[in-house]
Tab-separated table of C-alpha atoms in Angstrom:
chain	number	residue	atom	x	y	z
A	1	MET	CA	-31.632	42.671	25.768
A	2	LYS	CA	-27.997	43.590	26.215
A	3	ILE	CA	-27.156	40.002	27.015
A	4	LEU	CA	-28.853	38.915	23.796
A	5	ILE	CA	-26.790	41.345	21.760
A	6	VAL	CA	-23.598	40.184	23.450
A	7	LEU	CA	-24.563	36.577	22.753
A	8	ALA	CA	-25.325	37.393	19.125
A	9	ILE	CA	-21.971	39.148	18.705
A	10	LEU	CA	-20.282	36.206	20.376
A	11	ALA	CA	-22.046	33.784	18.022
A	12	VAL	CA	-20.942	35.801	14.991
A	13	PHE	CA	-17.416	35.943	16.399
A	14	VAL	CA	-17.348	32.155	16.875
A	15	ALA	CA	-18.713	31.611	13.366
A	16	VAL	CA	-16.119	33.924	11.854
A	17	THR	CA	-13.183	32.416	13.732
A	18	SER	CA	-14.238	28.843	13.012
A	19	ALA	CA	-14.662	29.649	9.329
A	20	SER	CA	-11.372	31.537	9.212
A	21	GLY	CA	-9.594	28.160	9.439
A	22	CYS	CA	-9.746	28.184	5.659
A	23	ASP	CA	-7.560	31.217	4.999
A	24	LYS	CA	-6.582	32.728	1.652
A	25	LEU	CA	-3.423	30.687	1.205
A	26	GLN	CA	-5.164	27.472	2.170
A	27	ARG	CA	-7.848	28.249	-0.388
A	28	LEU	CA	-5.253	28.630	-3.118
A	29	LYS	CA	-3.634	25.388	-2.038
A	30	VAL	CA	-6.925	23.513	-2.119
A	31	LYS	CA	-7.698	24.978	-5.539
A	32	SER	CA	-4.458	23.798	-7.088
A	33	GLN	CA	-4.530	20.388	-5.411
A	34	TRP	CA	-8.129	19.915	-6.501
A	35	ALA	CA	-7.208	20.693	-10.103
A	36	ARG	CA	-4.700	17.840	-9.961
A	37	ALA	CA	-7.018	15.368	-8.252
A	38	TYR	CA	-10.111	16.234	-10.332
A	39	SER	CA	-8.068	15.281	-13.429
A	40	GLU	CA	-9.870	14.615	-16.689
A	41	GLY	CA	-11.436	12.047	-18.944
A	42	HIS	CA	-11.861	8.550	-17.610
A	43	ASP	CA	-9.664	9.261	-14.593
A	44	ARG	CA	-12.311	11.729	-13.444
A	45	GLU	CA	-15.013	9.070	-13.647
A	46	ASP	CA	-12.857	6.675	-11.624
A	47	PHE	CA	-12.085	9.374	-9.070
A	48	SER	CA	-15.759	10.102	-8.497
A	49	GLN	CA	-16.568	6.375	-8.526
A	50	ALA	CA	-14.059	5.831	-5.707
A	51	ILE	CA	-15.501	8.725	-3.696
A	52	TRP	CA	-19.086	7.501	-3.979
A	53	ARG	CA	-18.181	3.913	-3.154
A	54	ALA	CA	-16.411	5.177	-0.047
A	55	ILE	CA	-19.469	7.233	0.928
A	56	PHE	CA	-21.949	4.371	0.493
A	57	ALA	CA	-19.614	1.987	2.319
A	58	GLN	CA	-19.847	4.273	5.360
A	59	VAL	CA	-23.548	5.132	5.209
A	60	PRO	CA	-25.335	2.450	3.147
A	61	ASP	CA	-28.690	4.039	3.999
A	62	ALA	CA	-27.708	7.089	1.958
A	63	ARG	CA	-28.326	5.083	-1.217
A	64	ALA	CA	-32.033	5.606	-0.653
A	65	LEU	CA	-31.576	9.336	-1.346
A	66	PHE	CA	-30.127	8.553	-4.767
A	67	LYS	CA	-32.773	6.102	-6.021
A	68	ARG	CA	-33.839	8.546	-8.725
A	69	VAL	CA	-30.290	8.611	-10.162
A	70	GLY	CA	-29.502	4.883	-10.062
A	71	GLY	CA	-27.872	4.882	-6.616
A	72	ASP	CA	-28.318	1.117	-6.276
A	73	ASP	CA	-25.498	0.580	-8.746
A	74	THR	CA	-22.723	3.172	-8.729
A	75	ASN	CA	-21.582	1.850	-12.123
A	76	SER	CA	-24.913	2.559	-13.795
A	77	GLY	CA	-24.967	5.248	-16.458
A	78	ASP	CA	-27.443	7.315	-14.464
A	79	PHE	CA	-25.320	7.302	-11.362
A	80	VAL	CA	-22.067	8.022	-13.203
A	81	ALA	CA	-23.805	11.067	-14.700
A	82	HIS	CA	-25.009	12.107	-11.278
A	83	SER	CA	-21.634	11.660	-9.602
A	84	LEU	CA	-19.938	13.719	-12.320
A	85	ARG	CA	-22.572	16.423	-11.809
A	86	VAL	CA	-21.798	16.483	-8.096
A	87	LEU	CA	-18.067	16.760	-8.714
A	88	ALA	CA	-18.747	19.514	-11.253
A	89	GLY	CA	-20.629	21.405	-8.532
A	90	LEU	CA	-17.780	20.854	-6.121
A	91	ASP	CA	-15.403	22.022	-8.839
A	92	ILE	CA	-17.310	25.284	-9.225
A	93	VAL	CA	-17.280	25.859	-5.469
A	94	ILE	CA	-13.579	25.104	-5.104
A	95	SER	CA	-12.715	27.239	-8.122
A	96	LEU	CA	-14.553	30.129	-6.470
A	97	LEU	CA	-12.879	29.737	-3.086
A	98	ASP	CA	-10.863	32.921	-3.732
A	99	GLN	CA	-13.913	34.970	-4.828
A	100	PRO	CA	-16.061	35.252	-1.693
A	101	GLU	CA	-19.149	36.857	-3.279
A	102	ALA	CA	-19.451	34.418	-6.181
A	103	LEU	CA	-18.678	31.566	-3.755
A	104	GLN	CA	-21.518	32.666	-1.517
A	105	ALA	CA	-23.903	32.813	-4.463
A	106	GLU	CA	-22.969	29.305	-5.603
A	107	LEU	CA	-23.178	27.910	-2.074
A	108	SER	CA	-26.667	29.308	-1.518
A	109	HIS	CA	-27.688	27.933	-4.923
A	110	LEU	CA	-26.486	24.477	-3.852
A	111	GLN	CA	-28.121	24.896	-0.462
A	112	LYS	CA	-31.480	25.484	-2.170
A	113	GLN	CA	-31.002	22.293	-4.187
A	114	HIS	CA	-30.225	20.256	-1.087
A	115	ASP	CA	-32.625	21.812	1.448
A	116	SER	CA	-35.762	19.858	0.541
A	117	ARG	CA	-33.953	16.510	0.757
A	118	HIS	CA	-33.309	16.694	4.499
A	119	ILE	CA	-29.808	15.269	4.374
A	120	PRO	CA	-28.520	14.241	7.826
A	121	ASP	CA	-25.278	15.867	8.954
A	122	ASN	CA	-23.518	12.508	9.170
A	123	TYR	CA	-23.909	12.057	5.398
A	124	PHE	CA	-21.879	15.228	4.910
A	125	ALA	CA	-19.356	13.818	7.387
A	126	ALA	CA	-19.196	10.637	5.291
A	127	PHE	CA	-18.577	12.722	2.171
A	128	ARG	CA	-15.778	14.551	3.962
A	129	LEU	CA	-14.161	11.290	5.169
A	130	ALA	CA	-14.441	9.759	1.702
A	131	LEU	CA	-12.720	12.809	0.210
A	132	GLY	CA	-10.134	12.619	3.002
A	133	HIS	CA	-9.088	9.151	1.859
A	134	VAL	CA	-9.598	9.200	-1.891
A	135	LEU	CA	-7.906	12.591	-2.404
A	136	PRO	CA	-4.501	11.569	-0.989
A	137	ALA	CA	-4.758	8.269	-2.869
A	138	GLN	CA	-5.367	10.191	-6.081
A	139	LEU	CA	-2.725	12.853	-5.426
A	140	GLY	CA	-0.060	10.486	-4.068
A	141	ARG	CA	1.950	13.232	-2.439
A	142	CYS	CA	1.793	16.954	-1.782
A	143	TRP	CA	-1.646	17.237	-0.257
A	144	ASP	CA	-2.450	19.353	2.756
A	145	LYS	CA	-4.853	17.543	5.030
A	146	LYS	CA	-5.433	20.552	7.278
A	147	ALA	CA	-6.203	22.935	4.416
A	148	TRP	CA	-8.673	20.470	2.936
A	149	SER	CA	-10.407	19.767	6.192
A	150	ASP	CA	-10.692	23.499	6.977
A	151	CYS	CA	-11.972	24.448	3.538
A	152	PHE	CA	-14.338	21.500	3.219
A	153	GLU	CA	-15.920	22.778	6.418
A	154	VAL	CA	-16.669	26.083	4.697
A	155	ILE	CA	-18.218	24.294	1.709
A	156	ALA	CA	-20.250	21.820	3.748
A	157	HIS	CA	-21.549	24.612	6.017
A	158	GLY	CA	-22.531	26.592	2.953
A	159	VAL	CA	-24.483	23.716	1.418
A	160	GLN	CA	-26.051	22.620	4.697
A	161	GLY	CA	-26.958	26.177	5.629
A	162	HIS	CA	-25.806	25.757	9.221
B	1	MET	CA	27.237	-58.514	-1.589
B	2	TRP	CA	29.157	-55.498	-0.257
B	3	ARG	CA	26.776	-55.266	2.696
B	4	LEU	CA	27.812	-58.758	3.708
B	5	LEU	CA	31.407	-57.683	3.422
B	6	ILE	CA	30.810	-54.651	5.635
B	7	PHE	CA	28.967	-56.805	8.131
B	8	SER	CA	31.740	-59.367	8.295
B	9	ALA	CA	34.224	-56.557	8.658
B	10	LEU	CA	32.198	-55.115	11.554
B	11	VAL	CA	31.941	-58.489	13.187
B	12	ALA	CA	35.635	-58.977	12.748
B	13	VAL	CA	36.354	-55.568	14.287
B	14	SER	CA	34.066	-56.224	17.234
B	15	TRP	CA	35.701	-59.544	17.886
B	16	ALA	CA	39.081	-57.935	17.672
B	17	GLN	CA	38.043	-55.377	20.323
B	18	GLY	CA	36.735	-58.060	22.597
B	19	THR	CA	33.311	-57.808	24.205
B	20	GLY	CA	33.726	-54.161	25.253
B	21	GLY	CA	31.279	-52.391	22.889
B	22	ILE	CA	27.567	-52.904	23.331
B	23	PHE	CA	26.996	-52.842	19.597
B	24	ALA	CA	29.711	-55.363	18.972
B	25	GLY	CA	28.540	-57.552	21.804
B	26	ARG	CA	24.968	-57.634	20.605
B	27	LEU	CA	26.033	-58.218	17.062
B	28	ALA	CA	28.075	-61.150	18.081
B	29	GLU	CA	25.328	-62.686	20.166
B	30	SER	CA	22.403	-62.137	17.781
B	31	ASP	CA	21.345	-63.590	14.502
B	32	PRO	CA	23.709	-62.429	11.721
B	33	ARG	CA	20.716	-61.490	9.549
B	34	LEU	CA	19.468	-59.067	12.229
B	35	GLY	CA	22.938	-57.606	12.227
B	36	ILE	CA	22.753	-57.059	8.507
B	37	THR	CA	19.383	-55.332	8.938
B	38	ALA	CA	20.921	-53.053	11.553
B	39	VAL	CA	23.643	-52.092	9.117
B	40	ARG	CA	21.029	-51.443	6.442
B	41	ILE	CA	19.065	-49.185	8.807
B	42	PHE	CA	22.266	-47.373	9.620
B	43	ALA	CA	22.928	-46.865	5.909
B	44	LEU	CA	19.338	-45.582	5.436
B	45	GLU	CA	19.792	-43.081	8.247
B	46	LYS	CA	22.861	-41.747	6.477
B	47	LYS	CA	20.921	-41.492	3.229
B	48	ILE	CA	18.105	-39.566	4.964
B	49	ASP	CA	20.684	-37.131	6.366
B	50	VAL	CA	22.007	-36.551	2.868
B	51	LEU	CA	18.445	-36.037	1.603
B	52	LYS	CA	17.796	-33.497	4.369
B	53	GLU	CA	20.820	-31.539	3.204
B	54	LYS	CA	19.551	-31.716	-0.363
B	55	LEU	CA	16.144	-30.409	0.734
B	56	LYS	CA	17.811	-27.361	2.262
B	57	TYR	CA	19.581	-26.768	-1.022
B	58	ALA	CA	16.411	-27.378	-3.048
B	59	GLU	CA	14.597	-24.634	-1.117
B	60	ASP	CA	16.892	-22.103	-2.750
B	61	HIS	CA	15.838	-23.172	-6.231
B	62	ASP	CA	12.131	-22.822	-6.792
B	63	PRO	CA	11.438	-23.287	-10.526
B	64	GLN	CA	7.922	-21.888	-10.248
B	65	GLN	CA	9.164	-18.776	-8.472
B	66	PHE	CA	11.948	-18.398	-10.994
B	67	ILE	CA	9.561	-18.601	-13.928
B	68	HIS	CA	7.207	-16.161	-12.215
B	69	GLU	CA	10.072	-13.736	-11.662
B	70	LEU	CA	11.169	-14.027	-15.287
B	71	GLU	CA	7.604	-13.455	-16.418
B	72	THR	CA	7.283	-10.361	-14.209
B	73	ARG	CA	10.585	-8.959	-15.437
B	74	VAL	CA	9.677	-9.475	-19.077
B	75	THR	CA	6.263	-7.884	-18.489
B	76	HIS	CA	8.020	-4.985	-16.784
B	77	GLU	CA	10.255	-4.470	-19.808
B	78	GLU	CA	7.446	-4.927	-22.321
B	79	GLY	CA	5.133	-2.565	-20.481
B	80	THR	CA	1.517	-3.370	-19.695
B	81	GLY	CA	-0.078	-1.065	-22.239
B	82	CYS	CA	-1.646	0.855	-19.357
B	83	THR	CA	-0.704	4.384	-18.380
B	84	ASP	CA	0.913	5.035	-15.011
B	85	ARG	CA	-1.360	4.563	-12.009
B	86	HIS	CA	-3.461	2.066	-13.946
B	87	PHE	CA	-3.758	-1.648	-13.347
B	88	GLN	CA	-3.561	-4.235	-16.120
B	89	CYS	CA	-6.306	-6.812	-15.619
B	90	GLY	CA	-4.193	-9.404	-17.411
B	91	GLY	CA	-5.283	-12.544	-19.176
B	92	HIS	CA	-6.517	-12.194	-22.734
B	93	ASP	CA	-8.628	-9.144	-21.964
B	94	ARG	CA	-5.871	-6.533	-21.766
B	95	GLU	CA	-8.027	-4.125	-19.826
B	96	CYS	CA	-6.719	-1.193	-17.799
B	97	ILE	CA	-8.501	0.121	-14.727
B	98	SER	CA	-7.704	2.942	-12.292
B	99	ASP	CA	-5.610	1.956	-9.284
B	100	LEU	CA	-8.253	3.661	-7.113
B	101	LEU	CA	-10.523	0.703	-7.872
B	102	VAL	CA	-8.081	-2.179	-7.312
B	103	CYS	CA	-8.862	-4.293	-4.226
B	104	ASP	CA	-11.718	-2.005	-3.187
B	105	GLY	CA	-14.212	-4.854	-2.880
B	106	HIS	CA	-15.885	-4.191	-6.244
B	107	LYS	CA	-15.061	-6.290	-9.299
B	108	ASP	CA	-14.065	-3.803	-11.961
B	109	CYS	CA	-12.085	-5.977	-14.400
B	110	ALA	CA	-14.194	-8.074	-16.749
B	111	ASN	CA	-12.158	-11.082	-15.570
B	112	GLU	CA	-12.426	-9.907	-11.925
B	113	HIS	CA	-8.662	-10.041	-11.598
B	114	ASP	CA	-8.577	-6.744	-9.659
B	115	GLU	CA	-9.973	-8.489	-6.584
B	116	ASP	CA	-7.814	-11.632	-6.761
B	117	ASP	CA	-6.294	-12.830	-3.497
B	118	ASP	CA	-2.740	-12.676	-4.829
B	119	ILE	CA	-3.211	-9.111	-6.092
B	120	CYS	CA	-4.808	-7.979	-2.838
B	121	SER	CA	-2.330	-9.713	-0.544
B	122	THR	CA	-1.116	-7.384	2.184
B	123	ASP	CA	1.969	-9.559	2.755
B	124	PRO	CA	4.427	-6.984	1.364
B	125	VAL	CA	3.507	-4.511	4.093
B	126	LYS	CA	2.808	-6.699	7.111
B	127	ALA	CA	3.711	-4.835	10.290
B	128	GLY	CA	7.020	-6.248	11.475
B	129	ASN	CA	8.452	-6.711	7.999
B	130	VAL	CA	12.006	-5.409	7.722
B	131	PHE	CA	13.486	-4.780	4.275
B	132	VAL	CA	17.236	-4.481	3.983
B	133	GLY	CA	19.558	-3.517	1.178
B	134	SER	CA	22.392	-1.316	0.099
B	135	THR	CA	21.540	2.198	-1.073
B	136	THR	CA	23.518	3.915	-3.797
B	137	TRP	CA	23.288	7.710	-3.782
B	138	THR	CA	23.602	9.439	-7.118
B	139	SER	CA	22.554	12.957	-6.138
B	140	CYS	CA	20.936	15.147	-3.412
B	141	LEU	CA	23.112	13.920	-0.525
B	142	THR	CA	26.807	13.052	-0.424
B	143	ARG	CA	26.785	9.576	1.024
B	144	GLU	CA	28.694	6.390	0.522
B	145	ASP	CA	26.918	3.174	-0.379
B	146	ARG	CA	25.515	1.984	2.898
B	147	VAL	CA	22.826	-0.289	4.246
B	148	THR	CA	19.288	1.044	4.513
B	149	ARG	CA	16.525	-0.697	6.402
B	150	ILE	CA	12.803	-0.102	6.167
B	151	ALA	CA	10.837	-1.533	9.077
B	152	ILE	CA	7.048	-1.523	8.790
B	153	THR	CA	5.832	-0.460	12.220
B	154	SER	CA	2.079	-0.326	11.739
B	155	THR	CA	-0.558	-0.445	9.037
B	156	LYS	CA	-4.157	0.638	8.716
B	157	ARG	CA	-6.684	-0.154	6.022
B	158	VAL	CA	-9.932	1.763	6.371
B	159	LYS	CA	-13.018	-0.342	5.732
B	160	PHE	CA	-14.689	2.087	3.370
B	161	PHE	CA	-11.635	2.624	1.160
B	162	THR	CA	-9.579	-0.563	0.881
B	163	ALA	CA	-7.639	0.286	-2.285
B	164	ARG	CA	-4.778	1.560	-0.130
B	165	VAL	CA	-3.039	0.437	3.036
B	166	ARG	CA	-1.781	3.260	5.195
B	167	VAL	CA	1.686	2.414	6.407
B	168	ASN	CA	3.890	3.740	9.182
B	169	ALA	CA	7.520	2.754	8.984
B	170	LEU	CA	10.946	3.456	10.358
B	171	ILE	CA	13.641	4.151	7.797
B	172	GLU	CA	17.138	3.464	9.086
B	173	ALA	CA	20.153	4.599	7.133
B	174	ASP	CA	23.727	3.709	8.031
B	175	HIS	CA	26.414	6.273	7.344
B	176	THR	CA	30.086	6.697	8.089
B	177	GLU	CA	31.144	9.313	10.635
B	178	GLY	CA	34.271	10.669	12.274
B	179	ALA	CA	37.978	10.194	11.729
B	180	ASP	CA	37.794	6.509	12.568
B	181	HIS	CA	35.060	6.006	9.953
B	182	HIS	CA	32.709	4.283	12.325
B	183	THR	CA	29.171	3.495	11.236
B	184	GLU	CA	26.265	5.413	12.691
B	185	THR	CA	22.606	4.792	12.063
B	186	ASP	CA	19.987	7.485	11.589
B	187	ALA	CA	16.362	6.533	12.036
B	188	TYR	CA	13.537	8.488	10.454
B	189	PRO	CA	9.893	7.770	11.191
B	190	ALA	CA	7.935	7.821	7.957
B	191	HIS	CA	4.352	7.508	6.826
B	192	GLY	CA	2.835	6.569	3.511
B	193	TYR	CA	0.752	3.938	1.827
B	194	TYR	CA	0.800	0.743	-0.202
B	195	ASN	CA	-0.936	0.717	-3.586
B	196	PHE	CA	-2.190	-2.721	-4.714
B	197	GLY	CA	-2.678	-1.660	-8.319
B	198	THR	CA	0.926	-0.581	-8.832
B	199	ARG	CA	2.464	-2.822	-6.125
B	200	ARG	CA	4.227	0.264	-4.824
B	201	LEU	CA	5.006	1.172	-1.243
B	202	ILE	CA	5.432	4.920	-0.917
B	203	LEU	CA	6.911	6.447	2.205
B	204	PHE	CA	7.552	10.022	3.278
B	205	PRO	CA	9.986	10.533	6.151
B	206	ASP	CA	8.464	12.942	8.658
B	207	ALA	CA	11.633	14.878	9.508
B	208	GLY	CA	15.416	14.868	9.433
B	209	ASP	CA	17.809	14.738	6.469
B	210	PHE	CA	15.204	12.823	4.463
B	211	ALA	CA	12.325	15.237	5.095
B	212	HIS	CA	12.061	16.296	1.460
B	213	ILE	CA	12.743	12.853	0.081
B	214	GLY	CA	10.160	10.279	-0.792
B	215	VAL	CA	10.835	6.550	-0.942
B	216	VAL	CA	9.070	4.568	-3.659
B	217	CYS	CA	9.497	0.799	-3.481
B	218	GLU	CA	8.032	-1.328	-6.239
B	219	PHE	CA	7.567	-5.052	-5.625
B	220	ASN	CA	8.413	-5.878	-9.227
B	221	LYS	CA	10.447	-9.059	-8.840
B	222	GLY	CA	7.509	-11.432	-8.865
B	223	ASP	CA	7.288	-11.924	-5.102
B	224	ASP	CA	6.429	-10.083	-1.885
B	225	GLU	CA	9.989	-10.172	-0.617
B	226	ARG	CA	12.034	-8.050	-2.966
B	227	ALA	CA	11.430	-4.460	-3.927
B	228	GLU	CA	13.211	-2.019	-6.157
B	229	CYS	CA	13.310	1.284	-4.309
B	230	LYS	CA	13.971	4.785	-5.476
B	231	LEU	CA	14.612	7.740	-3.225
B	232	GLY	CA	13.654	11.012	-4.832
B	233	LEU	CA	12.788	14.604	-4.058
B	234	LYS	CA	9.202	14.790	-2.938
B	235	ALA	CA	8.241	17.766	-5.045
B	236	SER	CA	9.960	17.063	-8.367
B	237	LYS	CA	10.460	13.278	-8.137
B	238	HIS	CA	14.108	13.923	-9.047
B	239	GLU	CA	15.907	10.652	-8.324
B	240	CYS	CA	18.510	10.811	-5.521
B	241	ALA	CA	19.308	7.182	-4.787
B	242	HIS	CA	18.293	3.643	-5.575
B	243	ALA	CA	18.315	0.392	-3.674
B	244	LEU	CA	17.231	-3.210	-4.017
B	245	LEU	CA	15.710	-4.235	-0.716
B	246	HIS	CA	14.804	-7.722	0.392
B	247	LEU	CA	12.774	-9.021	3.284
B	248	LYS	CA	14.952	-9.934	6.238
B	249	ASP	CA	14.431	-13.449	7.564
B	250	HIS	CA	12.804	-13.516	10.943
């Protein structure tokens, strides 16, 4: 029994330390850099278009998950709407990075929406890699790779639920 | 008529020298008409040499390249009608698309110009390319006009996002040091990317005097060999220096 408790404490400790990669300052950094990259108007559509093309180029099978929203053609009206919805969700999460309780609520809301779809972990990895390339291209300069990778981890874990 | 004169002169000379020279000897022995042909061939060889020289000279004057350069410069002055970071599709369509979508494998322009081979050529940033030119500093650092070299050391273009080429380079800057004013060269490793849509190579030195300075080189002279570069503060884009770099011959 004691061993179990020790293991549980250890597991919590590991979880906390691995999540603590995204510290307060990094969160603020990600927030401000996201605001620049997320942009507005047509630039936002192009930004999300580039992200989704990069995702489907890595994991073409993932298109099957998005059949309902026109995933066969990323330029279709349905898919553009969907991709903007996804970025809007990401925008909410990133905007809440400095408010832990509200962040947790939003993440569990998103987790509920994703749970039934059984999304493989490597699709999340593809999303992360796509962001990792399109973000610096969009920002040009002044982007912190480490902060993004640490904080994306927090978001992805929250949505995946593990 | 003058050929005959030359020939007779040659024959006369060879006779005057006796039978010493092979050329003269053969000329004297053989048919005079063959001799004339030999002189003609000799004259043709001379003409070909002159033509070869002219070809070398002609290489420096490429009308098509000149017109292309003029066109690019005029377009640059006129503006494309697109905002910064957008690509003008060109032709009669006058359509602007985001530079995130240029050369990404999807045809986004109505005229498909954003995936053209000449737009998506990676020639400007081939690893091994060395660009050289004189840099003029106007602020940030106190430096005399000196030569700067940018050597592309390696490039990477990820398959799933081809709108950019990641570039590693070595930036070398000459500067004068010491009482004897000798030239020293500082080398700064830098990383950055090439943007097809804007034809800009952007480099950030990793450390050293240039750590806070970004280098933005725009291939705006109508070819892949000349680039107008600006060195500016990374954060504010305040311009520190400018240079016109050209590809060094291998």
